[in-house]
């Protein structure tokens, strides 16, 4: 971490507070601005503060590509895109396992650009053997989850359908959710299976195909829209944001992010309550963005 953006509480960092010019712009192209949702844009659910909506819309009107990059399933990302006024563009869902184009004219409001899937049976069997009480959800893109027992609706997006284990793993899927006390102990055994386990809390693991992350999805989009790698910005607050923060030319951590994320970032902005993401976005609409 070398710089700090915006207003950050002393408990977050004692580095000098400064606004750092973004290395990008570009006639007719703009920058690619990747934004995490939960803890960055939203406190949870589909709520996004009005100030954040306005800042995102201003950035888009300035010619930049705003891409939501979330651990949420696609069905949880799309309403936030609509709230932000992203009627044409791209999103990354399920920690990079799903890349979609969004648009009002598309059936259902989206078209899958890429979906990475894997055989979930070995993952579920391993989890069951280690933690018999583990709760399992298998994502169904654009709908919700097949589950072994129902999750609290505040914890997952979309619908849920309770099924036996054989139906949990009868087709490849983009993501499996594992929830149980002690589930973080499965990180290394799962990696040995060739999949990507990502902690999302002390009792929660998101499991996606190996080699997939928010960064891989964003790089696919960057190449499609023709943005120079120097003109990439990412803002996030979680462990699942580490790869995209490293991928971006300008990686920003929210002020409340854990130390691992703060240390990996180029900058730290304010917390969610301080509208830290707005502070970052305003740097894209209040300065000369010509290439260096």
XYZ file of N, CA, C and O in Angstrom, residues 90-270:
724
model
N -21.286 -4.698 -18.489
C -20.787 -6.020 -18.145
C -20.809 -6.205 -16.633
O -20.681 -5.237 -15.885
N -20.918 -7.453 -16.205
C -20.796 -7.789 -14.786
C -20.011 -9.082 -14.638
O -20.008 -9.937 -15.525
N -19.353 -9.202 -13.493
C -18.671 -10.433 -13.088
C -19.357 -10.920 -11.825
O -19.481 -10.174 -10.854
N -19.820 -12.153 -11.826
C -20.532 -12.713 -10.681
C -19.848 -13.988 -10.207
O -18.957 -14.521 -10.880
N -20.268 -14.457 -9.046
C -19.777 -15.729 -8.497
C -18.254 -15.793 -8.457
O -17.640 -16.786 -8.836
N -17.654 -14.671 -8.003
C -16.190 -14.596 -7.877
C -15.464 -14.930 -9.168
O -14.380 -15.529 -9.162
N -16.049 -14.537 -10.302
C -15.388 -14.716 -11.592
C -15.840 -15.923 -12.373
O -15.464 -16.078 -13.541
N -16.652 -16.788 -11.782
C -17.113 -17.978 -12.503
C -18.155 -17.640 -13.557
O -18.414 -18.447 -14.450
N -18.749 -16.464 -13.454
C -19.774 -16.032 -14.401
C -19.438 -14.631 -14.900
O -19.209 -13.723 -14.109
N -19.398 -14.480 -16.216
C -19.222 -13.180 -16.853
C -20.423 -12.974 -17.765
O -20.751 -13.847 -18.575
N -21.093 -11.844 -17.627
C -22.308 -11.612 -18.408
C -22.345 -10.195 -18.946
O -21.807 -9.260 -18.350
N -23.008 -10.076 -20.076
C -23.319 -8.761 -20.620
C -24.714 -8.389 -20.154
O -25.615 -9.232 -20.170
N -24.913 -7.162 -19.735
C -26.229 -6.720 -19.286
C -26.763 -5.675 -20.261
O -26.011 -4.905 -20.852
N -28.070 -5.685 -20.420
C -28.695 -4.734 -21.329
C -30.196 -4.842 -21.267
O -30.747 -5.939 -21.159
N -30.868 -3.694 -21.329
C -32.318 -3.682 -21.244
C -32.971 -4.474 -22.357
O -34.066 -5.028 -22.192
N -32.337 -4.547 -23.520
C -32.942 -5.216 -24.669
C -32.700 -6.723 -24.679
O -33.270 -7.434 -25.509
N -31.882 -7.217 -23.757
C -31.560 -8.644 -23.731
C -32.622 -9.419 -22.962
O -33.173 -8.914 -21.982
N -32.941 -10.650 -23.366
C -33.918 -11.460 -22.627
C -33.490 -11.642 -21.175
O -32.366 -12.078 -20.907
N -34.353 -11.269 -20.241
C -34.003 -11.358 -18.833
C -33.035 -10.296 -18.376
O -32.639 -10.270 -17.213
N -32.620 -9.419 -19.298
C -31.713 -8.336 -18.953
C -30.243 -8.694 -19.022
O -29.391 -7.864 -18.694
N -29.918 -9.917 -19.483
C -28.504 -10.290 -19.559
C -28.279 -11.378 -20.604
O -29.212 -12.059 -21.038
N -27.006 -11.532 -20.990
C -26.574 -12.642 -21.835
C -25.253 -13.152 -21.288
O -24.327 -12.368 -21.052
N -25.171 -14.449 -21.064
C -23.931 -15.019 -20.548
C -22.823 -14.888 -21.578
O -22.972 -15.293 -22.727
N -21.715 -14.312 -21.139
C -20.521 -14.244 -21.979
C -19.648 -15.468 -21.737
O -19.105 -16.049 -22.675
N -19.519 -15.851 -20.477
C -18.708 -17.012 -20.129
C -19.158 -17.571 -18.786
O -19.394 -16.810 -17.849
N -19.303 -18.874 -18.715
C -19.586 -19.538 -17.453
C -18.583 -20.669 -17.278
O -18.460 -21.533 -18.154
N -17.869 -20.642 -16.193
C -16.948 -21.722 -15.853
C -17.662 -22.674 -14.895
O -18.240 -22.243 -13.901
N -17.631 -23.966 -15.192
C -18.329 -24.940 -14.353
C -17.377 -26.080 -13.998
O -16.358 -26.299 -14.655
N -17.731 -26.806 -12.943
C -16.893 -27.915 -12.500
C -17.763 -29.000 -11.880
O -18.939 -28.769 -11.553
N -17.169 -30.163 -11.720
C -17.858 -31.294 -11.100
C -17.893 -31.055 -9.595
O -16.850 -31.055 -8.924
N -19.081 -30.855 -9.049
C -19.183 -30.484 -7.641
C -19.248 -31.690 -6.705
O -19.134 -31.530 -5.484
N -19.430 -32.899 -7.236
C -19.567 -34.071 -6.366
C -18.361 -34.276 -5.453
O -18.539 -34.479 -4.234
N -17.109 -34.225 -5.972
C -15.971 -34.420 -5.058
C -15.917 -33.372 -3.947
O -15.519 -33.676 -2.822
N -16.320 -32.145 -4.258
C -16.317 -31.073 -3.259
C -17.315 -31.379 -2.149
O -17.007 -31.284 -0.950
N -18.522 -31.764 -2.538
C -19.556 -32.032 -1.540
C -19.214 -33.270 -0.717
O -19.391 -33.295 0.507
N -18.697 -34.283 -1.369
C -18.319 -35.508 -0.627
C -17.214 -35.216 0.378
O -17.245 -35.708 1.508
N -16.218 -34.434 -0.043
C -15.132 -34.083 0.881
C -15.689 -33.305 2.074
O -15.338 -33.583 3.228
N -16.552 -32.322 1.801
C -17.111 -31.505 2.881
C -17.966 -32.344 3.819
O -17.899 -32.195 5.047
N -18.769 -33.251 3.266
C -19.624 -34.108 4.091
C -18.791 -35.022 4.996
O -19.136 -35.236 6.154
N -17.698 -35.549 4.446
C -16.863 -36.455 5.231
C -16.214 -35.729 6.408
O -16.076 -36.282 7.505
N -15.809 -34.482 6.183
C -15.135 -33.722 7.236
C -16.112 -33.071 8.202
O -15.857 -32.998 9.410
N -17.248 -32.600 7.670
C -18.228 -31.857 8.460
C -19.622 -32.357 8.096
O -20.281 -31.795 7.212
N -20.091 -33.413 8.741
C -21.378 -34.008 8.362
C -22.543 -33.029 8.386
O -23.516 -33.202 7.634
N -22.476 -31.997 9.212
C -23.584 -31.048 9.313
C -23.454 -29.871 8.350
O -24.236 -28.913 8.433
N -22.502 -29.917 7.437
C -22.288 -28.793 6.539
C -23.546 -28.518 5.712
O -24.234 -29.433 5.263
N -23.857 -27.249 5.539
C -24.977 -26.820 4.703
C -24.443 -26.528 3.309
O -23.431 -25.842 3.155
N -25.143 -27.011 2.283
C -24.627 -26.942 0.917
C -25.636 -26.247 0.001
O -26.838 -26.534 0.041
N -25.130 -25.347 -0.817
C -25.924 -24.723 -1.866
C -25.163 -24.772 -3.179
O -23.965 -24.495 -3.207
N -25.847 -25.171 -4.256
C -25.237 -25.254 -5.579
C -25.944 -24.247 -6.485
O -27.170 -24.304 -6.653
N -25.189 -23.347 -7.049
C -25.789 -22.245 -7.803
C -26.424 -22.696 -9.114
O -25.852 -23.501 -9.854
N -27.604 -22.160 -9.386
C -28.256 -22.269 -10.688
C -28.310 -20.857 -11.260
O -29.020 -19.989 -10.732
N -27.569 -20.602 -12.309
C -27.386 -19.251 -12.824
C -28.715 -18.642 -13.257
O -29.502 -19.265 -13.971
N -28.936 -17.420 -12.796
C -30.127 -16.687 -13.163
C -31.379 -17.078 -12.397
O -32.455 -16.502 -12.617
N -31.260 -18.032 -11.470
C -32.431 -18.486 -10.709
C -32.182 -18.482 -9.207
O -32.903 -17.870 -8.451
N -31.182 -19.198 -8.768
C -30.927 -19.308 -7.338
C -30.031 -20.487 -7.028
O -28.960 -20.641 -7.620
N -30.507 -21.376 -6.113
C -29.664 -22.471 -5.627
C -30.465 -23.747 -5.423
O -31.620 -23.711 -4.975
N -29.817 -24.856 -5.730
C -30.250 -26.144 -5.209
C -29.573 -26.307 -3.857
O -28.368 -26.067 -3.740
N -30.316 -26.704 -2.836
C -29.761 -26.761 -1.479
C -30.136 -28.081 -0.812
O -31.125 -28.720 -1.169
N -29.312 -28.464 0.178
C -29.661 -29.644 0.965
C -30.648 -29.287 2.067
O -31.458 -30.103 2.491
N -30.582 -28.039 2.538
C -31.599 -27.469 3.417
C -31.584 -25.965 3.231
O -30.579 -25.393 2.803
N -32.703 -25.340 3.515
C -32.878 -23.948 3.149
C -31.956 -23.020 3.934
O -31.793 -23.161 5.148
N -31.374 -22.064 3.214
C -30.579 -21.004 3.821
C -31.505 -19.868 4.237
O -32.571 -19.667 3.651
N -31.083 -19.103 5.231
C -31.747 -17.843 5.545
C -31.754 -17.004 4.266
O -30.716 -16.828 3.609
N -32.894 -16.473 3.888
C -33.022 -15.733 2.627
C -32.146 -14.485 2.594
O -31.880 -13.943 1.509
N -31.710 -14.023 3.756
C -30.818 -12.866 3.779
C -29.389 -13.237 3.395
O -28.565 -12.350 3.136
N -29.091 -14.526 3.327
C -27.725 -14.971 3.083
C -27.448 -15.320 1.626
O -26.290 -15.340 1.205
N -28.491 -15.647 0.863
C -28.305 -15.996 -0.541
C -29.335 -15.252 -1.381
O -30.409 -14.891 -0.896
N -28.998 -15.036 -2.641
C -29.896 -14.342 -3.549
C -30.661 -15.340 -4.408
O -30.152 -16.391 -4.765
N -31.875 -14.988 -4.748
C -32.660 -15.827 -5.638
C -33.485 -16.861 -4.902
O -33.637 -16.829 -3.682
N -34.002 -17.824 -5.666
C -34.845 -18.881 -5.132
C -33.999 -20.030 -4.587
O -32.794 -20.118 -4.858
N -34.654 -20.928 -3.850
C -33.989 -22.123 -3.333
C -34.888 -23.334 -3.557
O -36.107 -23.246 -3.413
N -34.254 -24.431 -3.910
C -34.985 -25.681 -4.100
C -34.250 -26.780 -3.352
O -33.080 -27.057 -3.629
N -34.943 -27.400 -2.392
C -34.310 -28.431 -1.585
C -34.313 -29.756 -2.343
O -35.349 -30.206 -2.846
N -33.130 -30.383 -2.427
C -32.981 -31.620 -3.194
C -32.046 -32.573 -2.450
O -31.272 -32.158 -1.588
N -32.090 -33.868 -2.776
C -31.120 -34.806 -2.204
C -29.735 -34.577 -2.805
O -29.590 -33.921 -3.847
N -28.730 -35.145 -2.154
C -27.357 -34.928 -2.614
C -27.157 -35.312 -4.077
O -26.424 -34.643 -4.801
N -27.787 -36.376 -4.523
C -27.591 -36.802 -5.913
C -28.020 -35.720 -6.903
O -27.452 -35.626 -7.995
N -28.983 -34.889 -6.530
C -29.386 -33.794 -7.411
C -28.527 -32.549 -7.207
O -28.500 -31.664 -8.072
N -27.834 -32.486 -6.094
C -26.900 -31.380 -5.912
C -25.748 -31.486 -6.902
O -25.243 -30.477 -7.398
N -25.338 -32.690 -7.186
C -24.140 -32.864 -8.013
C -24.404 -33.531 -9.355
O -23.491 -33.981 -10.032
N -25.645 -33.577 -9.796
C -25.913 -34.307 -11.042
C -25.486 -33.554 -12.299
O -25.392 -34.145 -13.378
N -25.234 -32.245 -12.194
C -24.709 -31.490 -13.330
C -23.609 -30.563 -12.833
O -23.615 -30.144 -11.669
N -22.640 -30.226 -13.699
C -21.605 -29.271 -13.291
C -22.223 -27.925 -12.912
O -23.292 -27.556 -13.398
N -21.545 -27.187 -12.054
C -22.049 -25.900 -11.591
C -20.909 -24.901 -11.510
O -19.729 -25.266 -11.484
N -21.272 -23.629 -11.439
C -20.270 -22.562 -11.384
C -19.784 -22.290 -9.970
O -18.690 -21.784 -9.769
N -20.649 -22.627 -8.968
C -20.251 -22.337 -7.596
C -20.995 -23.232 -6.628
O -22.156 -23.579 -6.828
N -20.293 -23.589 -5.537
C -20.888 -24.303 -4.416
C -20.648 -23.472 -3.160
O -19.540 -22.963 -2.944
N -21.678 -23.333 -2.351
C -21.565 -22.673 -1.052
C -21.512 -23.757 0.026
O -22.340 -24.668 0.047
N -20.529 -23.659 0.924
C -20.400 -24.565 2.063
C -20.464 -23.728 3.333
O -19.691 -22.767 3.487
N -21.386 -24.107 4.230
C -21.547 -23.317 5.452
C -21.564 -24.237 6.662
O -22.400 -25.129 6.782
N -20.611 -23.997 7.578
C -20.524 -24.761 8.822
C -19.408 -24.190 9.668
O -18.446 -23.603 9.153
N -19.513 -24.349 10.971
C -18.391 -24.026 11.837
C -17.226 -24.950 11.496
O -17.403 -26.151 11.346
N -16.047 -24.381 11.357
C -14.874 -25.182 11.008
C -14.668 -25.362 9.524
O -13.707 -26.030 9.105
N -15.509 -24.742 8.681
C -15.405 -24.974 7.244
C -14.113 -24.406 6.662
O -13.621 -24.887 5.636
N -13.527 -23.414 7.326
C -12.275 -22.853 6.799
C -11.129 -23.863 6.847
O -10.137 -23.703 6.132
N -11.283 -24.902 7.656
C -10.269 -25.949 7.694
C -10.231 -26.749 6.392
O -9.288 -27.526 6.159
N -11.234 -26.557 5.544
C -11.305 -27.305 4.281
C -10.603 -26.592 3.127
O -10.557 -27.124 2.020
N -10.069 -25.412 3.379
C -9.481 -24.639 2.284
C -8.380 -25.415 1.572
O -8.407 -25.573 0.338
N -7.412 -25.916 2.297
C -6.306 -26.621 1.646
C -6.736 -27.951 1.025
O -6.347 -28.262 -0.105
N -7.532 -28.789 1.714
C -8.024 -30.018 1.060
C -8.791 -29.733 -0.224
O -8.673 -30.487 -1.198
N -9.574 -28.664 -0.238
C -10.317 -28.329 -1.458
C -9.370 -27.866 -2.561
O -9.557 -28.219 -3.735
N -8.383 -27.085 -2.211
C -7.402 -26.672 -3.226
C -6.720 -27.884 -3.852
O -6.407 -27.878 -5.051
N -6.512 -28.899 -3.051
C -5.892 -30.119 -3.575
C -6.774 -30.808 -4.611
O -6.272 -31.593 -5.436
N -8.076 -30.520 -4.588
C -8.984 -31.054 -5.606
C -8.915 -30.253 -6.902
O -9.537 -30.622 -7.904
N -8.212 -29.128 -6.880
C -8.088 -28.301 -8.073
C -9.149 -27.236 -8.215
O -9.307 -26.647 -9.292
N -9.878 -26.941 -7.126
C -10.904 -25.905 -7.158
C -10.417 -24.688 -6.370
O -9.344 -24.721 -5.753
N -11.212 -23.618 -6.394
C -10.854 -22.382 -5.712
C -11.807 -22.146 -4.548
O -12.952 -21.749 -4.755
N -11.365 -22.376 -3.310
C -12.198 -22.061 -2.148
C -11.897 -20.651 -1.648
O -10.739 -20.285 -1.438
N -12.951 -19.843 -1.461
C -12.781 -18.463 -1.031
C -13.588 -18.215 0.237
O -14.818 -18.320 0.222
N -12.941 -17.903 1.349
C -13.685 -17.608 2.574
C -14.549 -16.365 2.418
O -14.130 -15.369 1.820
N -15.771 -16.430 2.949
C -16.670 -15.272 2.963
C -17.275 -15.155 4.352
O -18.461 -14.910 4.513
N -16.440 -15.346 5.374
C -16.880 -15.361 6.754
C -16.276 -16.553 7.464
O -15.704 -17.459 6.839
N -16.398 -16.588 8.782
C -15.791 -17.661 9.565
C -16.447 -19.013 9.321
O -15.830 -20.055 9.561
N -17.696 -19.019 8.851
C -18.398 -20.283 8.650
C -18.848 -20.482 7.207
O -19.764 -21.243 6.937
N -18.184 -19.812 6.256
C -18.685 -19.804 4.873
C -17.534 -19.919 3.885
O -16.554 -19.192 3.966
N -17.682 -20.831 2.929
C -16.747 -20.942 1.811
C -17.525 -20.916 0.504
O -18.526 -21.629 0.346
N -17.076 -20.104 -0.426
C -17.531 -20.169 -1.807
C -16.509 -20.996 -2.570
O -15.300 -20.714 -2.517
N -16.969 -21.996 -3.304
C -16.066 -22.859 -4.066
C -16.391 -22.700 -5.540
O -17.535 -22.902 -5.972
N -15.372 -22.335 -6.316
C -15.517 -22.103 -7.747
C -14.438 -22.888 -8.503
O -13.529 -23.457 -7.886
N -14.512 -22.948 -9.831
C -13.497 -23.702 -10.584
C -12.084 -23.187 -10.339
O -11.871 -22.001 -10.024
N -11.121 -24.046 -10.487
C -9.735 -23.657 -10.310
C -9.306 -22.613 -11.323
O -9.737 -22.631 -12.485
N -8.462 -21.686 -10.890
C -7.918 -20.671 -11.782
C -8.869 -19.542 -12.116
O -8.573 -18.723 -12.992
N -10.009 -19.488 -11.428
C -11.015 -18.467 -11.709
C -11.081 -17.487 -10.546
O -11.020 -17.878 -9.384
N -11.192 -16.205 -10.864
C -11.315 -15.160 -9.847
C -12.000 -13.952 -10.471
O -12.249 -13.926 -11.684
N -12.282 -12.963 -9.661
C -12.798 -11.718 -10.215
C -11.836 -11.154 -11.254
O -12.257 -10.598 -12.272
N -10.546 -11.298 -11.003
C -9.545 -10.758 -11.921
C -9.608 -11.422 -13.291
O -9.475 -10.750 -14.320
N -9.823 -12.726 -13.355
C -9.879 -13.395 -14.661
C -11.098 -12.922 -15.448
O -11.028 -12.736 -16.666
N -12.228 -12.740 -14.742
C -13.408 -12.225 -15.423
C -13.208 -10.808 -15.923
O -13.593 -10.464 -17.047
N -12.591 -9.970 -15.104
C -12.349 -8.589 -15.492
C -11.363 -8.486 -16.653
O -11.522 -7.638 -17.541
N -10.368 -9.340 -16.666
C -9.411 -9.308 -17.766
C -10.087 -9.686 -19.082
O -9.786 -9.108 -20.136
N -11.005 -10.624 -19.028
C -11.755 -10.988 -20.226
C -12.537 -9.779 -20.758
O -12.552 -9.508 -21.963
N -13.178 -9.062 -19.839
C -13.947 -7.886 -20.238
C -13.019 -6.783 -20.742
O -13.313 -6.122 -21.752
N -11.913 -6.585 -20.067
C -10.965 -5.533 -20.478
C -10.538 -5.743 -21.924
O -10.494 -4.778 -22.720
N -10.249 -6.969 -22.283
C -9.838 -7.251 -23.649
C -10.977 -7.034 -24.641
O -10.769 -6.538 -25.756
N -12.193 -7.363 -24.220
C -13.342 -7.203 -25.106
C -13.627 -5.727 -25.392
O -13.979 -5.370 -26.513
N -13.503 -4.869 -24.383
C -13.837 -3.459 -24.585
C -12.638 -2.623 -25.015
O -12.784 -1.454 -25.357
N -11.444 -3.211 -25.015
C -10.266 -2.535 -25.538
C -9.670 -1.471 -24.645
O -9.108 -0.476 -25.135
N -9.736 -1.685 -23.337
C -9.149 -0.726 -22.397
C -7.687 -1.072 -22.148
O -7.337 -2.236 -21.941
N -6.845 -0.059 -22.163
C -5.426 -0.238 -21.859
C -5.281 -0.739 -20.416
O -5.972 -0.257 -19.520
N -4.386 -1.716 -20.144
C -4.202 -2.206 -18.772
C -3.855 -1.110 -17.771
O -4.153 -1.235 -16.584
N -3.254 -0.021 -18.246
C -2.910 1.081 -17.339
C -4.139 1.830 -16.859
O -4.069 2.586 -15.898
N -5.272 1.626 -17.519
C -6.478 2.390 -17.227
C -7.515 1.507 -16.541
O -8.686 1.484 -16.901
N -7.051 0.750 -15.577
C -7.932 -0.143 -14.826
C -7.911 0.242 -13.351
O -6.855 0.501 -12.773
N -9.086 0.257 -12.754
C -9.259 0.624 -11.353
C -10.169 -0.412 -10.706
O -11.166 -0.839 -11.308
N -9.839 -0.845 -9.505
C -10.684 -1.782 -8.771
C -10.807 -1.323 -7.326
O -9.824 -0.910 -6.713
N -12.030 -1.419 -6.788
C -12.282 -1.049 -5.394
C -12.999 -2.207 -4.716
O -14.008 -2.709 -5.224
N -12.487 -2.648 -3.560
C -13.120 -3.740 -2.839
C -12.741 -3.753 -1.376
O -11.901 -2.958 -0.933
N -13.355 -4.668 -0.642
C -13.122 -4.709 0.805
C -12.899 -6.111 1.347
O -12.654 -6.268 2.546
N -12.975 -7.135 0.498
C -12.922 -8.505 1.007
C -11.757 -9.313 0.473
O -11.059 -8.911 -0.467
N -11.578 -10.478 1.075
C -10.514 -11.386 0.636
C -10.707 -11.786 -0.820
O -9.740 -11.979 -1.566
N -11.962 -11.896 -1.248
C -12.211 -12.268 -2.643
C -11.912 -11.130 -3.612
O -12.041 -11.297 -4.831
N -11.514 -9.968 -3.081
C -11.122 -8.841 -3.932
C -9.611 -8.754 -4.123
O -9.138 -7.899 -4.890
N -8.864 -9.599 -3.468
C -7.404 -9.491 -3.532
C -6.878 -9.632 -4.959
O -6.019 -8.849 -5.385
N -7.388 -10.594 -5.706
C -6.889 -10.798 -7.067
C -7.212 -9.612 -7.966
O -6.383 -9.194 -8.777
N -8.420 -9.048 -7.825
C -8.755 -7.933 -8.727
C -8.009 -6.663 -8.320
O -7.680 -5.838 -9.175
N -7.731 -6.503 -7.030
C -6.937 -5.358 -6.600
C -5.516 -5.461 -7.156
O -4.921 -4.467 -7.586
N -4.977 -6.673 -7.171
C -3.643 -6.883 -7.750
C -3.666 -6.709 -9.276
O -2.697 -6.227 -9.868
N -4.776 -7.097 -9.897
C -4.914 -6.991 -11.357
C -4.968 -5.555 -11.829
O -4.417 -5.200 -12.877
N -5.611 -4.695 -11.072
C -5.844 -3.323 -11.505
C -4.581 -2.477 -11.432
O -3.742 -2.654 -10.552
N -4.464 -1.525 -12.345
C -3.365 -0.567 -12.263
C -3.494 0.295 -11.019
O -2.497 0.729 -10.446
N -4.726 0.507 -10.605
C -4.995 1.283 -9.396
C -5.945 0.462 -8.524
O -7.143 0.417 -8.744
N -5.396 -0.220 -7.542
C -6.175 -1.071 -6.653
C -6.454 -0.360 -5.344
O -5.520 0.075 -4.665
N -7.727 -0.243 -4.988
C -8.132 0.529 -3.814
C -8.877 -0.356 -2.822
O -9.804 -1.082 -3.198
N -8.485 -0.278 -1.561
C -9.180 -0.986 -0.479
C -10.086 -0.030 0.264
O -9.736 1.135 0.496
N -11.252 -0.515 0.648
C -12.135 0.275 1.508
C -11.493 0.408 2.895
O -10.730 -0.467 3.327
N -11.847 1.470 3.593
C -11.213 1.754 4.875
C -11.453 0.716 5.944
O -10.661 0.587 6.873
N -12.543 -0.041 5.841
C -12.857 -1.062 6.842
C -12.356 -2.442 6.435
O -12.623 -3.416 7.132
N -11.646 -2.528 5.322
C -11.164 -3.824 4.838
C -10.165 -4.439 5.819
O -9.475 -3.720 6.555
N -10.060 -5.774 5.849
C -9.070 -6.408 6.722
C -7.652 -6.066 6.291
O -7.417 -5.630 5.160
N -6.714 -6.291 7.191
C -5.323 -5.884 6.950
C -4.751 -6.507 5.688
O -3.967 -5.860 4.975
N -5.120 -7.751 5.381
C -4.575 -8.396 4.185
C -4.964 -7.648 2.921
O -4.184 -7.565 1.969
N -6.163 -7.096 2.905
C -6.632 -6.358 1.732
C -5.998 -4.974 1.693
O -5.535 -4.513 0.640
N -5.956 -4.309 2.840
C -5.325 -2.995 2.919
C -3.870 -3.069 2.473
O -3.384 -2.233 1.701
N -3.149 -4.071 2.944
C -1.733 -4.200 2.613
C -1.507 -4.478 1.131
O -0.463 -4.124 0.571
N -2.484 -5.117 0.480
C -2.338 -5.458 -0.932
C -2.679 -4.298 -1.863
O -2.318 -4.321 -3.041
N -3.357 -3.286 -1.342
C -3.870 -2.213 -2.181
C -2.840 -1.115 -2.420
O -1.906 -0.935 -1.647
N -3.037 -0.376 -3.514
C -2.226 0.805 -3.786
C -2.693 1.988 -2.945
O -1.905 2.877 -2.624
N -3.996 1.996 -2.638
C -4.597 3.096 -1.892
C -5.634 2.542 -0.928
O -6.135 1.435 -1.103
N -5.962 3.362 0.059
C -7.065 3.066 0.969
C -7.986 4.266 0.982
O -7.532 5.401 1.138
N -9.280 4.026 0.800
C -10.252 5.101 0.847
C -11.037 5.016 2.149
O -10.674 4.258 3.057
N -12.114 5.776 2.256
C -12.919 5.756 3.465
C -13.721 4.475 3.600
O -13.731 3.609 2.714
